[in-house]
mmCIF file of C-alpha atoms in Angstrom:
data_model
loop_
_atom_site.group_PDB
_atom_site.id
_atom_site.type_symbol
_atom_site.label_atom_id
_atom_site.label_comp_id
_atom_site.label_asym_id
_atom_site.label_seq_id
_atom_site.Cartn_x
_atom_site.Cartn_y
_atom_site.Cartn_z
ATOM 1 C CA VAL A 5 229.432 72.422 -41.437
ATOM 2 C CA GLY A 6 227.147 70.792 -38.871
ATOM 3 C CA GLN A 7 223.780 72.286 -37.966
ATOM 4 C CA SER A 8 221.728 71.313 -34.935
ATOM 5 C CA PRO A 9 218.081 70.227 -35.332
ATOM 6 C CA GLU A 10 216.815 73.413 -33.685
ATOM 7 C CA GLN A 11 218.619 75.716 -36.070
ATOM 8 C CA ARG A 12 216.927 77.273 -39.054
ATOM 9 C CA HIS A 13 218.847 79.745 -41.135
ATOM 10 C CA VAL A 14 217.336 82.937 -42.462
ATOM 11 C CA PHE A 15 217.450 83.623 -46.168
ATOM 12 C CA HIS A 16 220.831 84.839 -47.305
ATOM 13 C CA TRP A 17 222.772 85.338 -50.498
ATOM 14 C CA HIS A 18 226.377 86.044 -51.366
ATOM 15 C CA SER A 19 228.495 87.246 -54.253
ATOM 16 C CA CYS A 20 229.994 83.793 -54.889
ATOM 17 C CA LEU A 21 228.691 80.614 -56.489
ATOM 18 C CA GLU A 22 227.910 77.732 -54.135
ATOM 19 C CA ILE A 23 227.864 73.938 -54.331
ATOM 20 C CA THR A 24 226.663 72.213 -51.148
ATOM 21 C CA CYS A 25 226.889 68.457 -50.589
ATOM 22 C CA ILE A 26 224.727 66.838 -47.910
ATOM 23 C CA ARG A 27 226.881 64.518 -45.821
ATOM 24 C CA SER A 28 224.522 63.419 -43.075
ATOM 25 C CA GLY A 29 221.080 64.066 -41.612
ATOM 26 C CA ARG A 30 218.034 65.387 -43.383
ATOM 27 C CA GLY A 31 216.628 68.823 -43.994
ATOM 28 C CA ASN A 32 214.805 71.201 -46.290
ATOM 29 C CA TYR A 33 216.218 73.923 -48.509
ATOM 30 C CA PHE A 34 214.133 76.951 -49.447
ATOM 31 C CA VAL A 35 214.962 78.737 -52.708
ATOM 32 C CA ASN A 36 213.004 80.405 -55.507
ATOM 33 C CA GLY A 37 209.710 79.695 -53.782
ATOM 34 C CA LYS A 38 210.398 75.948 -53.715
ATOM 35 C CA ILE A 39 211.130 73.520 -50.889
ATOM 36 C CA TYR A 40 213.727 70.853 -51.587
ATOM 37 C CA PRO A 41 213.954 67.937 -49.132
ATOM 38 C CA VAL A 42 217.585 66.809 -48.918
ATOM 39 C CA SER A 43 219.325 63.700 -47.612
ATOM 40 C CA PRO A 44 222.899 62.330 -47.668
ATOM 41 C CA GLY A 45 224.409 62.316 -51.143
ATOM 42 C CA ASP A 46 222.258 65.151 -52.516
ATOM 43 C CA VAL A 47 223.899 68.231 -54.004
ATOM 44 C CA MET A 48 222.482 71.778 -53.954
ATOM 45 C CA LEU A 49 223.462 74.482 -56.429
ATOM 46 C CA PHE A 50 223.116 78.273 -55.908
ATOM 47 C CA ASN A 51 224.245 81.206 -57.998
ATOM 48 C CA SER A 52 225.186 84.624 -56.642
ATOM 49 C CA VAL A 53 221.680 86.116 -56.766
ATOM 50 C CA GLU A 54 219.604 83.317 -55.221
ATOM 51 C CA PRO A 55 218.495 83.916 -51.617
ATOM 52 C CA HIS A 56 218.260 80.559 -49.890
ATOM 53 C CA ALA A 57 217.763 79.086 -46.445
ATOM 54 C CA TRP A 58 217.629 75.671 -44.834
ATOM 55 C CA GLU A 59 216.255 73.859 -41.839
ATOM 56 C CA VAL A 60 217.141 70.560 -40.180
ATOM 57 C CA VAL A 61 214.503 67.823 -40.085
ATOM 58 C CA GLY A 62 214.488 65.335 -37.232
ATOM 59 C CA ASN A 63 216.759 65.048 -34.225
ATOM 60 C CA GLN A 64 220.009 64.387 -36.054
ATOM 61 C CA LYS A 65 222.416 67.142 -37.017
ATOM 62 C CA MET A 66 222.744 67.844 -40.731
ATOM 63 C CA GLY A 67 226.329 67.734 -41.976
ATOM 64 C CA MET A 68 227.130 69.724 -45.110
ATOM 65 C CA LEU A 69 230.175 70.277 -47.270
ATOM 66 C CA VAL A 70 229.823 73.850 -48.549
ATOM 67 C CA THR A 71 232.066 75.055 -51.371
ATOM 68 C CA VAL A 72 231.909 78.685 -52.498
ATOM 69 C CA PHE A 73 233.958 80.201 -55.298
ATOM 70 C CA SER A 74 233.966 83.265 -57.528
ATOM 71 C CA GLU A 75 232.976 83.286 -61.174
ATOM 72 C CA THR A 76 236.379 84.718 -62.095
ATOM 73 C CA LEU A 77 238.134 81.610 -60.720
ATOM 74 C CA VAL A 78 236.444 79.647 -63.496
ATOM 75 C CA SER A 79 236.224 82.220 -66.283
ATOM 76 C CA GLU A 80 239.919 83.104 -65.976
ATOM 77 C CA ASN A 81 241.152 79.509 -65.694
ATOM 78 C CA GLY A 82 238.708 77.679 -67.921
ATOM 79 C CA GLY A 83 240.394 78.685 -71.180
ATOM 80 C CA LEU A 84 238.221 79.014 -74.269
ATOM 81 C CA PHE A 85 235.355 77.213 -72.549
ATOM 82 C CA GLY A 86 235.265 79.323 -69.365
ATOM 83 C CA SER A 87 231.714 80.548 -69.906
ATOM 84 C CA GLU A 88 230.489 77.030 -70.674
ATOM 85 C CA TYR A 89 231.508 75.827 -67.215
ATOM 86 C CA LEU A 90 229.251 78.468 -65.635
ATOM 87 C CA ARG A 91 226.066 77.727 -67.580
ATOM 88 C CA PRO A 92 224.395 75.742 -64.748
ATOM 89 C CA PHE A 93 224.717 78.836 -62.552
ATOM 90 C CA LEU A 94 223.913 81.558 -65.057
ATOM 91 C CA GLU A 95 221.112 80.085 -67.185
ATOM 92 C CA ARG A 96 217.841 78.832 -65.789
ATOM 93 C CA GLY A 97 215.229 77.071 -67.882
ATOM 94 C CA PRO A 98 211.617 76.509 -66.755
ATOM 95 C CA GLY A 99 212.370 73.023 -65.434
ATOM 96 C CA PHE A 100 215.509 73.934 -63.501
ATOM 97 C CA GLU A 101 215.969 72.313 -60.082
ATOM 98 C CA ASN A 102 218.513 73.501 -57.510
ATOM 99 C CA ARG A 103 218.702 70.001 -56.009
ATOM 100 C CA LEU A 104 220.615 67.195 -57.681
ATOM 101 C CA PRO A 105 219.549 63.786 -56.307
ATOM 102 C CA GLY A 106 222.326 61.693 -54.794
ATOM 103 C CA SER A 107 220.975 58.568 -56.484
ATOM 104 C CA HIS A 108 222.018 59.817 -59.933
ATOM 105 C CA PRO A 109 225.361 58.366 -61.163
ATOM 106 C CA THR A 110 226.625 61.753 -62.388
ATOM 107 C CA VAL A 111 225.767 63.362 -59.048
ATOM 108 C CA VAL A 112 227.743 60.638 -57.268
ATOM 109 C CA ARG A 113 230.792 61.643 -59.306
ATOM 110 C CA ILE A 114 230.236 65.328 -58.583
ATOM 111 C CA TYR A 115 229.930 64.586 -54.863
ATOM 112 C CA ARG A 116 233.241 62.693 -54.865
ATOM 113 C CA LEU A 117 234.988 65.511 -56.707
ATOM 114 C CA MET A 118 233.757 68.073 -54.169
ATOM 115 C CA GLN A 119 235.029 65.840 -51.365
ATOM 116 C CA SER A 120 238.407 65.645 -53.118
ATOM 117 C CA ILE A 121 238.474 69.450 -53.314
ATOM 118 C CA ALA A 122 237.904 69.629 -49.563
ATOM 119 C CA ASP A 123 240.661 67.064 -48.968
ATOM 120 C CA GLU A 124 243.100 69.086 -51.085
ATOM 121 C CA TRP A 125 242.173 72.282 -49.257
ATOM 122 C CA HIS A 126 242.707 70.789 -45.833
ATOM 123 C CA GLY A 127 245.876 68.871 -46.784
ATOM 124 C CA ARG A 128 247.486 71.780 -48.645
ATOM 125 C CA HIS A 129 250.209 69.659 -50.157
ATOM 126 C CA ALA A 130 252.424 70.954 -52.957
ATOM 127 C CA GLY A 131 250.318 72.005 -55.941
ATOM 128 C CA TYR A 132 247.016 71.844 -54.053
ATOM 129 C CA ARG A 133 245.664 75.019 -55.656
ATOM 130 C CA LEU A 134 246.193 73.592 -59.132
ATOM 131 C CA MET A 135 244.515 70.372 -58.038
ATOM 132 C CA ILE A 136 241.514 72.297 -56.683
ATOM 133 C CA GLN A 137 241.112 74.195 -59.950
ATOM 134 C CA SER A 138 241.341 70.981 -61.957
ATOM 135 C CA LEU A 139 238.836 69.136 -59.750
ATOM 136 C CA LEU A 140 236.423 72.083 -59.764
ATOM 137 C CA LEU A 141 236.446 72.290 -63.567
ATOM 138 C CA GLN A 142 235.714 68.554 -63.722
ATOM 139 C CA ALA A 143 232.782 68.977 -61.330
ATOM 140 C CA LEU A 144 231.413 71.914 -63.338
ATOM 141 C CA ALA A 145 231.717 69.965 -66.585
ATOM 142 C CA LEU A 146 229.703 67.139 -65.015
ATOM 143 C CA LEU A 147 227.125 69.644 -63.775
ATOM 144 C CA THR A 148 226.728 70.934 -67.318
ATOM 145 C CA ARG A 149 226.324 67.375 -68.620
ATOM 146 C CA TYR A 150 223.789 66.537 -65.908
ATOM 147 C CA TYR A 151 221.553 69.513 -66.639
ATOM 148 C CA ARG A 152 221.739 69.077 -70.400
ATOM 149 C CA ASN A 153 220.698 65.450 -70.087
ATOM 150 C CA ALA A 154 217.917 66.454 -67.707
ATOM 151 C CA GLY A 155 216.549 69.049 -70.112
ATOM 152 C CA GLY A 156 218.038 72.129 -68.420
ATOM 153 C CA PRO A 157 219.277 74.609 -67.494
ATOM 154 C CA ALA A 158 219.057 75.921 -71.043
ATOM 155 C CA GLY A 159 217.047 79.094 -70.839
ATOM 156 C CA GLN A 160 217.365 82.787 -70.145
ATOM 157 C CA PRO A 161 220.170 84.234 -68.027
ATOM 158 C CA ASP A 162 219.277 84.819 -64.389
ATOM 159 C CA ARG A 163 218.991 88.610 -64.203
ATOM 160 C CA ARG A 164 218.181 89.090 -60.527
ATOM 161 C CA GLY A 165 221.555 90.604 -59.650
ATOM 162 C CA GLY A 166 220.133 94.137 -59.957
ATOM 163 C CA ASP A 167 217.076 93.161 -57.916
ATOM 164 C CA MET A 168 219.254 91.875 -55.076
ATOM 165 C CA GLN A 169 221.259 95.090 -55.087
ATOM 166 C CA ARG A 170 218.032 97.073 -54.724
ATOM 167 C CA ILE A 171 217.058 95.237 -51.523
ATOM 168 C CA GLU A 172 220.560 95.179 -50.051
ATOM 169 C CA ARG A 173 219.905 98.304 -47.979
ATOM 170 C CA PRO A 174 216.570 97.010 -46.613
ATOM 171 C CA LEU A 175 218.306 93.754 -45.616
ATOM 172 C CA GLU A 176 221.011 95.753 -43.877
ATOM 173 C CA TYR A 177 218.285 97.754 -42.133
ATOM 174 C CA ILE A 178 216.836 94.489 -40.772
ATOM 175 C CA ARG A 179 220.228 93.197 -39.628
ATOM 176 C CA GLU A 180 221.013 96.390 -37.761
ATOM 177 C CA ASN A 181 217.564 97.049 -36.269
ATOM 178 C CA TYR A 182 215.818 93.679 -35.840
ATOM 179 C CA HIS A 183 215.714 94.262 -32.070
ATOM 180 C CA GLU A 184 213.712 97.473 -32.607
ATOM 181 C CA ASP A 185 210.351 98.164 -34.238
ATOM 182 C CA VAL A 186 211.193 97.336 -37.847
ATOM 183 C CA THR A 187 208.560 98.548 -40.267
ATOM 184 C CA LEU A 188 207.739 97.760 -43.878
ATOM 185 C CA ALA A 189 207.455 101.472 -44.630
ATOM 186 C CA ARG A 190 210.984 102.190 -43.384
ATOM 187 C CA ALA A 191 212.421 99.226 -45.300
ATOM 188 C CA ALA A 192 210.620 100.399 -48.442
ATOM 189 C CA GLY A 193 212.101 103.853 -47.931
ATOM 190 C CA GLU A 194 215.588 102.330 -47.826
ATOM 191 C CA ALA A 195 214.902 100.934 -51.300
ATOM 192 C CA CYS A 196 213.219 104.139 -52.506
ATOM 193 C CA MET A 197 209.961 102.288 -53.177
ATOM 194 C CA SER A 198 206.388 102.581 -52.031
ATOM 195 C CA PRO A 199 205.433 100.062 -49.303
ATOM 196 C CA THR A 200 203.020 98.245 -51.615
ATOM 197 C CA TYR A 201 205.483 97.925 -54.466
ATOM 198 C CA PHE A 202 208.334 97.012 -52.122
ATOM 199 C CA SER A 203 206.301 94.246 -50.485
ATOM 200 C CA ALA A 204 205.689 92.560 -53.836
ATOM 201 C CA PHE A 205 209.248 93.220 -55.016
ATOM 202 C CA PHE A 206 210.758 91.715 -51.846
ATOM 203 C CA LYS A 207 208.648 88.558 -52.173
ATOM 204 C CA LYS A 208 209.514 88.158 -55.864
ATOM 205 C CA THR A 209 213.245 88.630 -55.230
ATOM 206 C CA THR A 210 213.745 86.576 -52.058
ATOM 207 C CA GLY A 211 210.916 84.063 -52.337
ATOM 208 C CA VAL A 212 209.552 84.993 -48.895
ATOM 209 C CA ASN A 213 207.471 87.948 -47.725
ATOM 210 C CA PHE A 214 208.947 90.757 -45.635
ATOM 211 C CA VAL A 215 207.251 89.862 -42.337
ATOM 212 C CA ASP A 216 208.269 86.187 -42.548
ATOM 213 C CA TYR A 217 211.873 87.130 -43.318
ATOM 214 C CA LEU A 218 211.999 89.499 -40.341
ATOM 215 C CA CYS A 219 210.476 86.889 -38.039
ATOM 216 C CA ARG A 220 212.957 84.217 -39.137
ATOM 217 C CA TYR A 221 215.862 86.589 -38.635
ATOM 218 C CA ARG A 222 214.684 87.359 -35.096
ATOM 219 C CA VAL A 223 214.228 83.656 -34.304
ATOM 220 C CA PHE A 224 217.745 82.917 -35.498
ATOM 221 C CA ALA A 225 219.140 85.781 -33.405
ATOM 222 C CA ALA A 226 217.243 84.477 -30.362
ATOM 223 C CA TYR A 227 218.590 80.980 -30.949
ATOM 224 C CA ARG A 228 222.156 82.277 -30.895
ATOM 225 C CA MET A 229 221.521 84.193 -27.662
ATOM 226 C CA ILE A 230 219.966 81.136 -25.996
ATOM 227 C CA ARG A 231 223.102 79.153 -26.754
ATOM 228 C CA CYS A 232 225.582 81.863 -25.805
ATOM 229 C CA THR A 233 223.997 83.640 -22.788
ATOM 230 C CA ASP A 234 222.244 82.847 -19.509
ATOM 231 C CA LYS A 235 219.443 85.337 -20.106
ATOM 232 C CA SER A 236 215.840 84.283 -19.674
ATOM 233 C CA ILE A 237 213.654 83.453 -22.664
ATOM 234 C CA VAL A 238 211.498 86.514 -21.989
ATOM 235 C CA THR A 239 214.541 88.806 -21.920
ATOM 236 C CA ILE A 240 215.982 87.294 -25.087
ATOM 237 C CA ALA A 241 212.650 87.576 -26.878
ATOM 238 C CA ALA A 242 212.388 91.244 -25.970
ATOM 239 C CA GLU A 243 215.967 91.943 -27.048
ATOM 240 C CA CYS A 244 215.293 90.258 -30.408
ATOM 241 C CA GLY A 245 212.277 92.382 -31.182
ATOM 242 C CA PHE A 246 209.450 90.136 -30.007
ATOM 243 C CA ARG A 247 207.218 92.520 -28.036
ATOM 244 C CA ASN A 248 204.052 90.456 -27.548
ATOM 245 C CA MET A 249 205.239 88.076 -24.810
#
């Protein structure tokens, strides 16, 4: 995946686990209220209930190798130790960091394994699925070793899955109506919460407040329209929900 310097993604989450390797360029990742500067060789880790976003820093595109996979792929193929492979994704101690620095020897090995997975996927030679499973289990075992040596992620299970489900309808409301007058009260109603409680709940769950999330979503939508249409900036702004132009 290559992202241009002007592009900044809105916060998103998905039902799969994600390992992202930074191939080129520099940027910032936003997750759990933290900002992680990233550069080539770094690895980012996200579970299925962590909203995250990124931006490119500088004039160079940021190249990323993004690998997503389901928990069942590991739990059903990891034998007796299936749950152990998933600990870096499911348990988060107080010192947990989503970014693994590319300068660490174990991270270098993980990075190479993820590249090998991509090579197998694109080559699709005989037995490539078995090779991908084997390489992924090796990478997950190294992730577990890395975090144990670093003092994490031993801790309590990440229990935000239910929280993300509760704001799924408000997020859908934003996606479908960002070009209109989106209100906090309406979004709170979608979640069956009071506006005050919803505002705090949204910030705790996503790491960003409701107004900032809406603004970023509109900016991203405007960016796509600028690249794909000949409409004027004023027209695009209006169609993306920016009324004060």
